Amino acid sequence: MLEEVERWLADRSWSAADRPLDQLLDRKRAAGTTVSVVLPALDEEATVGAIVEVIRRELIEGLPVPLVDELVVIDSGSADRTAEVAAKAGARVVHRDEILPRIPALPGKGEVLWRSLLATGGDIICFVDADLRDFSAAFVSGIVGPLLTDPDVQFVKAMYDRPLGDAPGQGGRVTELVARPLLNLHWPQLAGFVQPLGGEYAVRRSLLERLPFPVGYGVELGLLVDALHTVGLDALAQVDVGVRVHRHQDGQALGRMAAAIYRTAQVRLSRGHLVRPELTQFERGPEGFVPRTYPVDTEERPPMAGIKEYALRRVA
């Protein structure tokens, strides 16, 4: 590990308990900083309501100053009751296609996160996946905390244990098999991040609006790498928030995720010729293995600062 990374681990890795809630509220009140929490959601009716309820109960209601000013669930086309459950729990629900309708929406998590910049107004944007179980408010307060208390910090990732069923620490298979090797080999300054692909992170709007967003699964790696090049390692941090329990995807879905992440890294390593952006997987059928070929996410959205609707909103 680079000496720079060892120093960064000592200086920029914290626990959620390091910053008590009353300290964060004092800093927020003094600075007048606003916080938006965004939950990208697709068919998450089983979990999204409980997450919204915890955030409202512990970080909005009954506090002298709400830590969270805006709680938005962005539904990317759910076929279940995700939108209804989220609204009933107290979130503002916006459909992905209602945001920036001039540009037809593409499928993918990164697309939703990119559009969320137009649907929110906070100085700090905190992203939280909507499939978490046993959700703790520390997932929000922990990663927002450094941004409220340290003006030099721009981007904070959550770190946590990820069990796979009853096996502790065995989750995050794509992280260990794809993302971590890529980062260590090509961006060794980022080797200290425990959960580089985690979906819980908080970022200053002033940075997010300057970054391109891969539209699919590569968004977390893309934002992290681009943030490093834009603001430097010392502006990045991570906070331990405990244990993350969520719905796990099957092996083939993980393969598609891995391909998108590799593609995102490849784009950043070379803007020249790229391999064909498709992934073939195999499923056993009645007569043997059947190949299934899927497109790999290749689209990226430009920095939001260059979108005219966003610029007009900022002027207004």
Short mmCIF file of the C-alpha atoms (twelve columns), coordinates in Angstrom:
data_MODEL
# 
_entry.id   MODEL 
# 
loop_
_atom_site.group_PDB 
_atom_site.id 
_atom_site.type_symbol 
_atom_site.label_atom_id 
_atom_site.label_alt_id 
_atom_site.label_comp_id 
_atom_site.label_asym_id 
_atom_site.label_seq_id 
_atom_site.Cartn_x 
_atom_site.Cartn_y 
_atom_site.Cartn_z 
_atom_site.pdbx_PDB_model_num 
ATOM 1   C CA . MET A 1   0.000   0.000   0.000   1 
ATOM 2   C CA . LEU A 2   1.239   3.479   -0.840  1 
ATOM 3   C CA . GLU A 3   2.527   5.544   2.061   1 
ATOM 4   C CA . GLU A 4   0.047   8.219   0.990   1 
ATOM 5   C CA . VAL A 5   -2.811  5.747   1.397   1 
ATOM 6   C CA . GLU A 6   -1.621  4.620   4.829   1 
ATOM 7   C CA . ARG A 7   -1.627  8.240   5.933   1 
ATOM 8   C CA . TRP A 8   -5.057  8.758   4.374   1 
ATOM 9   C CA . LEU A 9   -6.444  5.747   6.238   1 
ATOM 10  C CA . ALA A 10  -5.284  7.267   9.515   1 
ATOM 11  C CA . ASP A 11  -6.566  10.766  8.726   1 
ATOM 12  C CA . ARG A 12  -9.722  10.178  6.665   1 
ATOM 13  C CA . SER A 13  -11.311 6.983   8.041   1 
ATOM 14  C CA . TRP A 14  -13.746 7.467   10.899  1 
ATOM 15  C CA . SER A 15  -16.577 5.837   12.798  1 
ATOM 16  C CA . ALA A 16  -20.119 7.219   12.830  1 
ATOM 17  C CA . ALA A 17  -19.780 7.516   16.615  1 
ATOM 18  C CA . ASP A 18  -16.953 10.046  16.216  1 
ATOM 19  C CA . ARG A 19  -19.457 12.801  15.458  1 
ATOM 20  C CA . PRO A 20  -22.485 12.862  17.800  1 
ATOM 21  C CA . LEU A 21  -25.749 14.065  16.346  1 
ATOM 22  C CA . ASP A 22  -25.903 17.199  18.516  1 
ATOM 23  C CA . GLN A 23  -22.486 18.255  17.182  1 
ATOM 24  C CA . LEU A 24  -23.680 17.825  13.610  1 
ATOM 25  C CA . LEU A 25  -26.829 19.852  14.267  1 
ATOM 26  C CA . ASP A 26  -24.777 22.685  15.773  1 
ATOM 27  C CA . ARG A 27  -22.480 22.781  12.744  1 
ATOM 28  C CA . LYS A 28  -25.392 22.568  10.332  1 
ATOM 29  C CA . ARG A 29  -27.232 25.408  12.041  1 
ATOM 30  C CA . ALA A 30  -24.148 27.606  12.127  1 
ATOM 31  C CA . ALA A 31  -23.265 27.068  8.467   1 
ATOM 32  C CA . GLY A 32  -26.793 27.015  7.064   1 
ATOM 33  C CA . THR A 33  -25.949 23.891  5.057   1 
ATOM 34  C CA . THR A 34  -28.836 21.894  3.588   1 
ATOM 35  C CA . VAL A 35  -28.912 18.117  3.181   1 
ATOM 36  C CA . SER A 36  -30.877 16.057  0.666   1 
ATOM 37  C CA . VAL A 37  -31.221 12.285  0.980   1 
ATOM 38  C CA . VAL A 38  -31.948 10.405  -2.241  1 
ATOM 39  C CA . LEU A 39  -33.131 6.792   -2.437  1 
ATOM 40  C CA . PRO A 40  -33.030 5.367   -5.974  1 
ATOM 41  C CA . ALA A 41  -35.688 2.659   -6.051  1 
ATOM 42  C CA . LEU A 42  -36.864 -0.067  -8.412  1 
ATOM 43  C CA . ASP A 43  -39.332 -2.607  -7.014  1 
ATOM 44  C CA . GLU A 44  -38.321 -2.098  -3.380  1 
ATOM 45  C CA . GLU A 45  -41.728 -2.010  -1.660  1 
ATOM 46  C CA . ALA A 46  -40.522 -4.507  0.955   1 
ATOM 47  C CA . THR A 47  -37.802 -2.235  2.346   1 
ATOM 48  C CA . VAL A 48  -38.146 1.361   1.173   1 
ATOM 49  C CA . GLY A 49  -40.878 2.301   3.663   1 
ATOM 50  C CA . ALA A 50  -38.896 1.272   6.729   1 
ATOM 51  C CA . ILE A 51  -35.846 3.230   5.537   1 
ATOM 52  C CA . VAL A 52  -37.918 6.365   4.990   1 
ATOM 53  C CA . GLU A 53  -39.574 5.982   8.390   1 
ATOM 54  C CA . VAL A 54  -36.232 5.729   10.213  1 
ATOM 55  C CA . ILE A 55  -34.834 8.799   8.469   1 
ATOM 56  C CA . ARG A 56  -37.969 10.841  9.181   1 
ATOM 57  C CA . ARG A 57  -38.225 9.749   12.805  1 
ATOM 58  C CA . GLU A 58  -34.565 10.100  13.776  1 
ATOM 59  C CA . LEU A 59  -33.152 12.756  11.454  1 
ATOM 60  C CA . ILE A 60  -36.066 15.070  10.617  1 
ATOM 61  C CA . GLU A 61  -38.859 15.072  13.196  1 
ATOM 62  C CA . GLY A 62  -38.390 16.095  16.806  1 
ATOM 63  C CA . LEU A 63  -34.948 17.657  16.338  1 
ATOM 64  C CA . PRO A 64  -34.161 21.302  17.074  1 
ATOM 65  C CA . VAL A 65  -32.779 21.509  13.537  1 
ATOM 66  C CA . PRO A 66  -33.519 18.677  11.089  1 
ATOM 67  C CA . LEU A 67  -30.349 17.017  9.912   1 
ATOM 68  C CA . VAL A 68  -32.111 16.064  6.688   1 
ATOM 69  C CA . ASP A 69  -33.942 18.860  4.887   1 
ATOM 70  C CA . GLU A 70  -35.201 16.850  1.935   1 
ATOM 71  C CA . LEU A 71  -36.014 13.139  1.613   1 
ATOM 72  C CA . VAL A 72  -36.664 12.023  -1.956  1 
ATOM 73  C CA . VAL A 73  -37.353 8.584   -3.397  1 
ATOM 74  C CA . ILE A 74  -36.794 8.444   -7.150  1 
ATOM 75  C CA . ASP A 75  -38.754 5.589   -8.668  1 
ATOM 76  C CA . SER A 76  -37.226 4.275   -11.875 1 
ATOM 77  C CA . GLY A 77  -40.285 2.390   -13.095 1 
ATOM 78  C CA . SER A 78  -41.323 0.010   -10.328 1 
ATOM 79  C CA . ALA A 79  -43.979 -2.575  -11.101 1 
ATOM 80  C CA . ASP A 80  -44.840 -2.969  -7.416  1 
ATOM 81  C CA . ARG A 81  -46.036 -0.514  -4.731  1 
ATOM 82  C CA . THR A 82  -42.658 1.145   -4.153  1 
ATOM 83  C CA . ALA A 83  -43.929 4.664   -4.871  1 
ATOM 84  C CA . GLU A 84  -47.071 4.243   -2.754  1 
ATOM 85  C CA . VAL A 85  -45.188 2.778   0.214   1 
ATOM 86  C CA . ALA A 86  -42.478 5.456   0.090   1 
ATOM 87  C CA . ALA A 87  -45.011 8.297   -0.077  1 
ATOM 88  C CA . LYS A 88  -47.046 6.865   2.781   1 
ATOM 89  C CA . ALA A 89  -43.883 6.647   4.903   1 
ATOM 90  C CA . GLY A 90  -43.217 10.339  4.332   1 
ATOM 91  C CA . ALA A 91  -40.885 10.680  1.370   1 
ATOM 92  C CA . ARG A 92  -41.383 12.905  -1.622  1 
ATOM 93  C CA . VAL A 93  -41.628 10.504  -4.547  1 
ATOM 94  C CA . VAL A 94  -40.553 11.533  -8.031  1 
ATOM 95  C CA . HIS A 95  -40.599 9.313   -11.082 1 
ATOM 96  C CA . ARG A 96  -37.362 9.212   -13.023 1 
ATOM 97  C CA . ASP A 97  -39.109 10.123  -16.298 1 
ATOM 98  C CA . GLU A 98  -40.561 13.315  -14.810 1 
ATOM 99  C CA . ILE A 99  -37.070 14.736  -14.328 1 
ATOM 100 C CA . LEU A 100 -35.504 16.353  -17.384 1 
ATOM 101 C CA . PRO A 101 -38.099 14.942  -19.833 1 
ATOM 102 C CA . ARG A 102 -36.256 16.608  -22.739 1 
ATOM 103 C CA . ILE A 103 -33.674 13.799  -22.512 1 
ATOM 104 C CA . PRO A 104 -35.233 10.308  -22.746 1 
ATOM 105 C CA . ALA A 105 -34.285 8.240   -19.718 1 
ATOM 106 C CA . LEU A 106 -31.981 5.256   -19.982 1 
ATOM 107 C CA . PRO A 107 -32.289 2.226   -17.682 1 
ATOM 108 C CA . GLY A 108 -29.807 2.081   -14.836 1 
ATOM 109 C CA . LYS A 109 -29.054 3.265   -11.327 1 
ATOM 110 C CA . GLY A 110 -26.561 5.903   -12.451 1 
ATOM 111 C CA . GLU A 111 -29.213 7.515   -14.628 1 
ATOM 112 C CA . VAL A 112 -31.437 7.967   -11.573 1 
ATOM 113 C CA . LEU A 113 -28.632 9.418   -9.454  1 
ATOM 114 C CA . TRP A 114 -27.694 11.873  -12.212 1 
ATOM 115 C CA . ARG A 115 -31.273 13.098  -12.606 1 
ATOM 116 C CA . SER A 116 -31.618 13.445  -8.835  1 
ATOM 117 C CA . LEU A 117 -29.436 16.559  -8.982  1 
ATOM 118 C CA . LEU A 118 -32.311 18.316  -10.751 1 
ATOM 119 C CA . ALA A 119 -34.926 16.944  -8.351  1 
ATOM 120 C CA . THR A 120 -33.185 18.097  -5.158  1 
ATOM 121 C CA . GLY A 121 -31.803 21.313  -3.746  1 
ATOM 122 C CA . GLY A 122 -29.462 20.378  -0.896  1 
ATOM 123 C CA . ASP A 123 -25.872 21.545  -0.623  1 
ATOM 124 C CA . ILE A 124 -25.008 17.965  0.364   1 
ATOM 125 C CA . ILE A 125 -26.566 14.990  -1.395  1 
ATOM 126 C CA . CYS A 126 -26.630 11.661  0.412   1 
ATOM 127 C CA . PHE A 127 -27.405 8.553   -1.625  1 
ATOM 128 C CA . VAL A 128 -28.855 5.478   0.121   1 
ATOM 129 C CA . ASP A 129 -29.845 2.221   -1.574  1 
ATOM 130 C CA . ALA A 130 -33.503 1.321   -1.085  1 
ATOM 131 C CA . ASP A 131 -33.029 -2.425  -0.491  1 
ATOM 132 C CA . LEU A 132 -31.370 -2.188  2.940   1 
ATOM 133 C CA . ARG A 133 -32.778 -4.178  5.852   1 
ATOM 134 C CA . ASP A 134 -32.301 -3.397  9.559   1 
ATOM 135 C CA . PHE A 135 -31.557 0.172   8.479   1 
ATOM 136 C CA . SER A 136 -29.826 2.539   10.900  1 
ATOM 137 C CA . ALA A 137 -29.932 6.332   10.758  1 
ATOM 138 C CA . ALA A 138 -26.126 6.208   11.136  1 
ATOM 139 C CA . PHE A 139 -25.976 5.315   7.447   1 
ATOM 140 C CA . VAL A 140 -26.992 8.923   6.808   1 
ATOM 141 C CA . SER A 141 -25.641 10.869  9.785   1 
ATOM 142 C CA . GLY A 142 -22.340 8.998   9.678   1 
ATOM 143 C CA . ILE A 143 -21.464 9.911   6.104   1 
ATOM 144 C CA . VAL A 144 -22.956 13.407  6.183   1 
ATOM 145 C CA . GLY A 145 -21.024 14.215  9.360   1 
ATOM 146 C CA . PRO A 146 -17.557 14.866  7.887   1 
ATOM 147 C CA . LEU A 147 -19.069 17.165  5.258   1 
ATOM 148 C CA . LEU A 148 -20.675 19.265  7.998   1 
ATOM 149 C CA . THR A 149 -17.612 19.402  10.248  1 
ATOM 150 C CA . ASP A 150 -14.670 19.531  7.822   1 
ATOM 151 C CA . PRO A 151 -14.778 21.998  4.908   1 
ATOM 152 C CA . ASP A 152 -11.915 20.180  3.179   1 
ATOM 153 C CA . VAL A 153 -13.924 16.962  2.786   1 
ATOM 154 C CA . GLN A 154 -15.953 16.688  -0.421  1 
ATOM 155 C CA . PHE A 155 -16.942 13.012  -0.816  1 
ATOM 156 C CA . VAL A 156 -17.656 10.424  1.911   1 
ATOM 157 C CA . LYS A 157 -18.300 6.718   1.400   1 
ATOM 158 C CA . ALA A 158 -19.863 4.429   3.996   1 
ATOM 159 C CA . MET A 159 -17.886 1.348   5.002   1 
ATOM 160 C CA . TYR A 160 -19.417 -1.666  6.701   1 
ATOM 161 C CA . ASP A 161 -19.431 -5.434  7.076   1 
ATOM 162 C CA . ARG A 162 -21.423 -7.223  4.363   1 
ATOM 163 C CA . PRO A 163 -22.660 -10.668 5.391   1 
ATOM 164 C CA . LEU A 164 -23.787 -13.160 2.753   1 
ATOM 165 C CA . GLY A 165 -26.636 -15.032 4.396   1 
ATOM 166 C CA . ASP A 166 -25.245 -16.275 7.696   1 
ATOM 167 C CA . ALA A 167 -21.623 -15.914 6.583   1 
ATOM 168 C CA . PRO A 168 -20.077 -12.707 7.940   1 
ATOM 169 C CA . GLY A 169 -17.903 -10.671 5.633   1 
ATOM 170 C CA . GLN A 170 -18.684 -12.701 2.504   1 
ATOM 171 C CA . GLY A 171 -20.834 -10.133 0.728   1 
ATOM 172 C CA . GLY A 172 -19.459 -7.709  -1.823  1 
ATOM 173 C CA . ARG A 173 -18.349 -10.367 -4.284  1 
ATOM 174 C CA . VAL A 174 -18.027 -7.974  -7.232  1 
ATOM 175 C CA . THR A 175 -16.004 -5.633  -5.039  1 
ATOM 176 C CA . GLU A 176 -13.481 -8.326  -4.177  1 
ATOM 177 C CA . LEU A 177 -13.275 -9.969  -7.593  1 
ATOM 178 C CA . VAL A 178 -13.456 -6.919  -9.862  1 
ATOM 179 C CA . ALA A 179 -13.432 -3.472  -8.288  1 
ATOM 180 C CA . ARG A 180 -10.699 -3.922  -5.708  1 
ATOM 181 C CA . PRO A 181 -8.197  -5.454  -8.168  1 
ATOM 182 C CA . LEU A 182 -8.943  -2.708  -10.699 1 
ATOM 183 C CA . LEU A 183 -8.453  0.066   -8.145  1 
ATOM 184 C CA . ASN A 184 -5.274  -1.426  -6.695  1 
ATOM 185 C CA . LEU A 185 -3.738  -1.897  -10.129 1 
ATOM 186 C CA . HIS A 186 -4.802  1.320   -11.826 1 
ATOM 187 C CA . TRP A 187 -5.783  3.801   -9.104  1 
ATOM 188 C CA . PRO A 188 -3.722  2.687   -6.086  1 
ATOM 189 C CA . GLN A 189 -4.582  5.913   -4.257  1 
ATOM 190 C CA . LEU A 190 -8.087  4.478   -3.850  1 
ATOM 191 C CA . ALA A 191 -6.886  1.154   -2.404  1 
ATOM 192 C CA . GLY A 192 -7.869  2.245   1.109   1 
ATOM 193 C CA . PHE A 193 -11.606 2.307   0.435   1 
ATOM 194 C CA . VAL A 194 -13.268 -0.614  2.204   1 
ATOM 195 C CA . GLN A 195 -16.479 -0.469  0.135   1 
ATOM 196 C CA . PRO A 196 -15.699 1.323   -3.131  1 
ATOM 197 C CA . LEU A 197 -18.918 0.062   -4.753  1 
ATOM 198 C CA . GLY A 198 -21.198 0.744   -1.780  1 
ATOM 199 C CA . GLY A 199 -24.383 2.625   -2.580  1 
ATOM 200 C CA . GLU A 200 -24.273 4.824   0.514   1 
ATOM 201 C CA . TYR A 201 -22.225 7.982   0.076   1 
ATOM 202 C CA . ALA A 202 -22.590 11.715  0.617   1 
ATOM 203 C CA . VAL A 203 -21.109 14.353  -1.672  1 
ATOM 204 C CA . ARG A 204 -21.126 18.119  -1.923  1 
ATOM 205 C CA . ARG A 205 -23.367 19.250  -4.765  1 
ATOM 206 C CA . SER A 206 -20.597 21.548  -5.976  1 
ATOM 207 C CA . LEU A 207 -18.535 18.439  -6.774  1 
ATOM 208 C CA . LEU A 208 -21.297 16.161  -8.057  1 
ATOM 209 C CA . GLU A 209 -22.474 18.674  -10.627 1 
ATOM 210 C CA . ARG A 210 -18.976 18.638  -12.194 1 
ATOM 211 C CA . LEU A 211 -18.762 14.853  -12.633 1 
ATOM 212 C CA . PRO A 212 -20.009 12.596  -15.446 1 
ATOM 213 C CA . PHE A 213 -22.339 9.776   -14.364 1 
ATOM 214 C CA . PRO A 214 -22.161 6.285   -15.891 1 
ATOM 215 C CA . VAL A 215 -25.811 5.379   -16.296 1 
ATOM 216 C CA . GLY A 216 -25.594 1.829   -14.945 1 
ATOM 217 C CA . TYR A 217 -23.789 -0.247  -12.341 1 
ATOM 218 C CA . GLY A 218 -20.484 1.469   -13.019 1 
ATOM 219 C CA . VAL A 219 -21.657 4.707   -11.407 1 
ATOM 220 C CA . GLU A 220 -20.042 4.135   -7.998  1 
ATOM 221 C CA . LEU A 221 -16.619 3.310   -9.401  1 
ATOM 222 C CA . GLY A 222 -16.837 6.086   -11.977 1 
ATOM 223 C CA . LEU A 223 -17.755 8.778   -9.457  1 
ATOM 224 C CA . LEU A 224 -15.013 7.667   -7.055  1 
ATOM 225 C CA . VAL A 225 -12.285 7.661   -9.710  1 
ATOM 226 C CA . ASP A 226 -13.404 10.978  -11.186 1 
ATOM 227 C CA . ALA A 227 -13.672 12.578  -7.747  1 
ATOM 228 C CA . LEU A 228 -10.080 11.535  -7.047  1 
ATOM 229 C CA . HIS A 229 -8.887  13.240  -10.216 1 
ATOM 230 C CA . THR A 230 -11.069 16.303  -9.618  1 
ATOM 231 C CA . VAL A 231 -10.447 17.117  -5.946  1 
ATOM 232 C CA . GLY A 232 -7.650  14.787  -4.805  1 
ATOM 233 C CA . LEU A 233 -7.416  12.010  -2.232  1 
ATOM 234 C CA . ASP A 234 -7.484  14.234  0.859   1 
ATOM 235 C CA . ALA A 235 -10.957 15.488  -0.121  1 
ATOM 236 C CA . LEU A 236 -12.278 11.914  0.046   1 
ATOM 237 C CA . ALA A 237 -13.144 10.016  3.236   1 
ATOM 238 C CA . GLN A 238 -14.970 6.975   4.611   1 
ATOM 239 C CA . VAL A 239 -17.005 6.300   7.739   1 
ATOM 240 C CA . ASP A 240 -17.723 2.981   9.457   1 
ATOM 241 C CA . VAL A 241 -21.484 2.598   9.930   1 
ATOM 242 C CA . GLY A 242 -21.583 -1.019  11.117  1 
ATOM 243 C CA . VAL A 243 -23.286 -3.798  9.133   1 
ATOM 244 C CA . ARG A 244 -25.109 -3.591  5.802   1 
ATOM 245 C CA . VAL A 245 -27.820 -6.176  5.180   1 
ATOM 246 C CA . HIS A 246 -29.573 -6.139  1.827   1 
ATOM 247 C CA . ARG A 247 -31.000 -8.257  -0.960  1 
ATOM 248 C CA . HIS A 248 -28.299 -10.200 -2.819  1 
ATOM 249 C CA . GLN A 249 -28.360 -10.743 -6.560  1 
ATOM 250 C CA . ASP A 250 -27.716 -14.031 -8.304  1 
ATOM 251 C CA . GLY A 251 -24.432 -14.908 -9.945  1 
ATOM 252 C CA . GLN A 252 -25.462 -13.948 -13.459 1 
ATOM 253 C CA . ALA A 253 -26.695 -10.535 -12.365 1 
ATOM 254 C CA . LEU A 254 -23.354 -10.063 -10.620 1 
ATOM 255 C CA . GLY A 255 -21.610 -10.970 -13.856 1 
ATOM 256 C CA . ARG A 256 -23.458 -8.217  -15.694 1 
ATOM 257 C CA . MET A 257 -22.591 -5.805  -12.910 1 
ATOM 258 C CA . ALA A 258 -18.939 -6.803  -13.128 1 
ATOM 259 C CA . ALA A 259 -18.879 -6.232  -16.878 1 
ATOM 260 C CA . ALA A 260 -20.355 -2.746  -16.503 1 
ATOM 261 C CA . ILE A 261 -17.804 -1.876  -13.810 1 
ATOM 262 C CA . TYR A 262 -14.927 -3.151  -15.927 1 
ATOM 263 C CA . ARG A 263 -16.229 -1.109  -18.856 1 
ATOM 264 C CA . THR A 264 -16.421 2.006   -16.693 1 
ATOM 265 C CA . ALA A 265 -12.809 1.500   -15.636 1 
ATOM 266 C CA . GLN A 266 -11.771 0.870   -19.198 1 
ATOM 267 C CA . VAL A 267 -13.322 4.139   -20.372 1 
ATOM 268 C CA . ARG A 268 -11.306 5.984   -17.748 1 
ATOM 269 C CA . LEU A 269 -8.092  4.193   -18.635 1 
ATOM 270 C CA . SER A 270 -8.338  4.881   -22.326 1 
ATOM 271 C CA . ARG A 271 -10.618 7.044   -24.407 1 
ATOM 272 C CA . GLY A 272 -9.477  5.209   -27.528 1 
ATOM 273 C CA . HIS A 273 -10.570 1.870   -28.979 1 
ATOM 274 C CA . LEU A 274 -12.664 -0.237  -26.614 1 
ATOM 275 C CA . VAL A 275 -13.733 -3.866  -26.727 1 
ATOM 276 C CA . ARG A 276 -17.223 -4.761  -27.887 1 
ATOM 277 C CA . PRO A 277 -19.568 -3.762  -25.025 1 
ATOM 278 C CA . GLU A 278 -21.485 -7.027  -24.673 1 
ATOM 279 C CA . LEU A 279 -21.420 -9.906  -22.205 1 
ATOM 280 C CA . THR A 280 -22.443 -13.470 -23.022 1 
ATOM 281 C CA . GLN A 281 -23.561 -15.720 -20.184 1 
ATOM 282 C CA . PHE A 282 -24.890 -19.284 -20.203 1 
ATOM 283 C CA . GLU A 283 -28.093 -20.784 -18.846 1 
ATOM 284 C CA . ARG A 284 -28.944 -24.470 -18.881 1 
ATOM 285 C CA . GLY A 285 -31.972 -25.258 -20.994 1 
ATOM 286 C CA . PRO A 286 -33.745 -28.546 -21.852 1 
ATOM 287 C CA . GLU A 287 -31.158 -29.297 -24.535 1 
ATOM 288 C CA . GLY A 288 -28.037 -28.008 -22.797 1 
ATOM 289 C CA . PHE A 289 -26.423 -24.647 -22.186 1 
ATOM 290 C CA . VAL A 290 -27.973 -21.692 -23.975 1 
ATOM 291 C CA . PRO A 291 -25.958 -18.494 -24.529 1 
ATOM 292 C CA . ARG A 292 -27.584 -15.225 -23.521 1 
ATOM 293 C CA . THR A 293 -25.919 -12.006 -24.611 1 
ATOM 294 C CA . TYR A 294 -26.543 -8.748  -22.783 1 
ATOM 295 C CA . PRO A 295 -25.418 -5.225  -23.655 1 
ATOM 296 C CA . VAL A 296 -22.989 -3.698  -21.177 1 
ATOM 297 C CA . ASP A 297 -23.839 -0.207  -19.932 1 
ATOM 298 C CA . THR A 298 -21.757 2.199   -22.006 1 
ATOM 299 C CA . GLU A 299 -23.627 5.473   -21.822 1 
ATOM 300 C CA . GLU A 300 -22.539 8.252   -19.497 1 
ATOM 301 C CA . ARG A 301 -24.350 11.437  -18.655 1 
ATOM 302 C CA . PRO A 302 -22.320 14.647  -18.827 1 
ATOM 303 C CA . PRO A 303 -21.661 16.800  -15.755 1 
ATOM 304 C CA . MET A 304 -24.973 18.304  -14.637 1 
ATOM 305 C CA . ALA A 305 -23.391 21.771  -14.593 1 
ATOM 306 C CA . GLY A 306 -23.553 21.733  -18.396 1 
ATOM 307 C CA . ILE A 307 -27.293 20.976  -18.621 1 
ATOM 308 C CA . LYS A 308 -29.273 24.112  -19.489 1 
ATOM 309 C CA . GLU A 309 -32.251 23.265  -17.240 1 
ATOM 310 C CA . TYR A 310 -29.918 22.907  -14.284 1 
ATOM 311 C CA . ALA A 311 -28.161 26.183  -15.069 1 
ATOM 312 C CA . LEU A 312 -31.497 28.007  -15.395 1 
ATOM 313 C CA . ARG A 313 -32.645 26.643  -12.053 1 
ATOM 314 C CA . ARG A 314 -29.478 27.846  -10.372 1 
ATOM 315 C CA . VAL A 315 -29.954 31.344  -11.824 1 
ATOM 316 C CA . ALA A 316 -33.604 31.418  -10.704 1 
# 
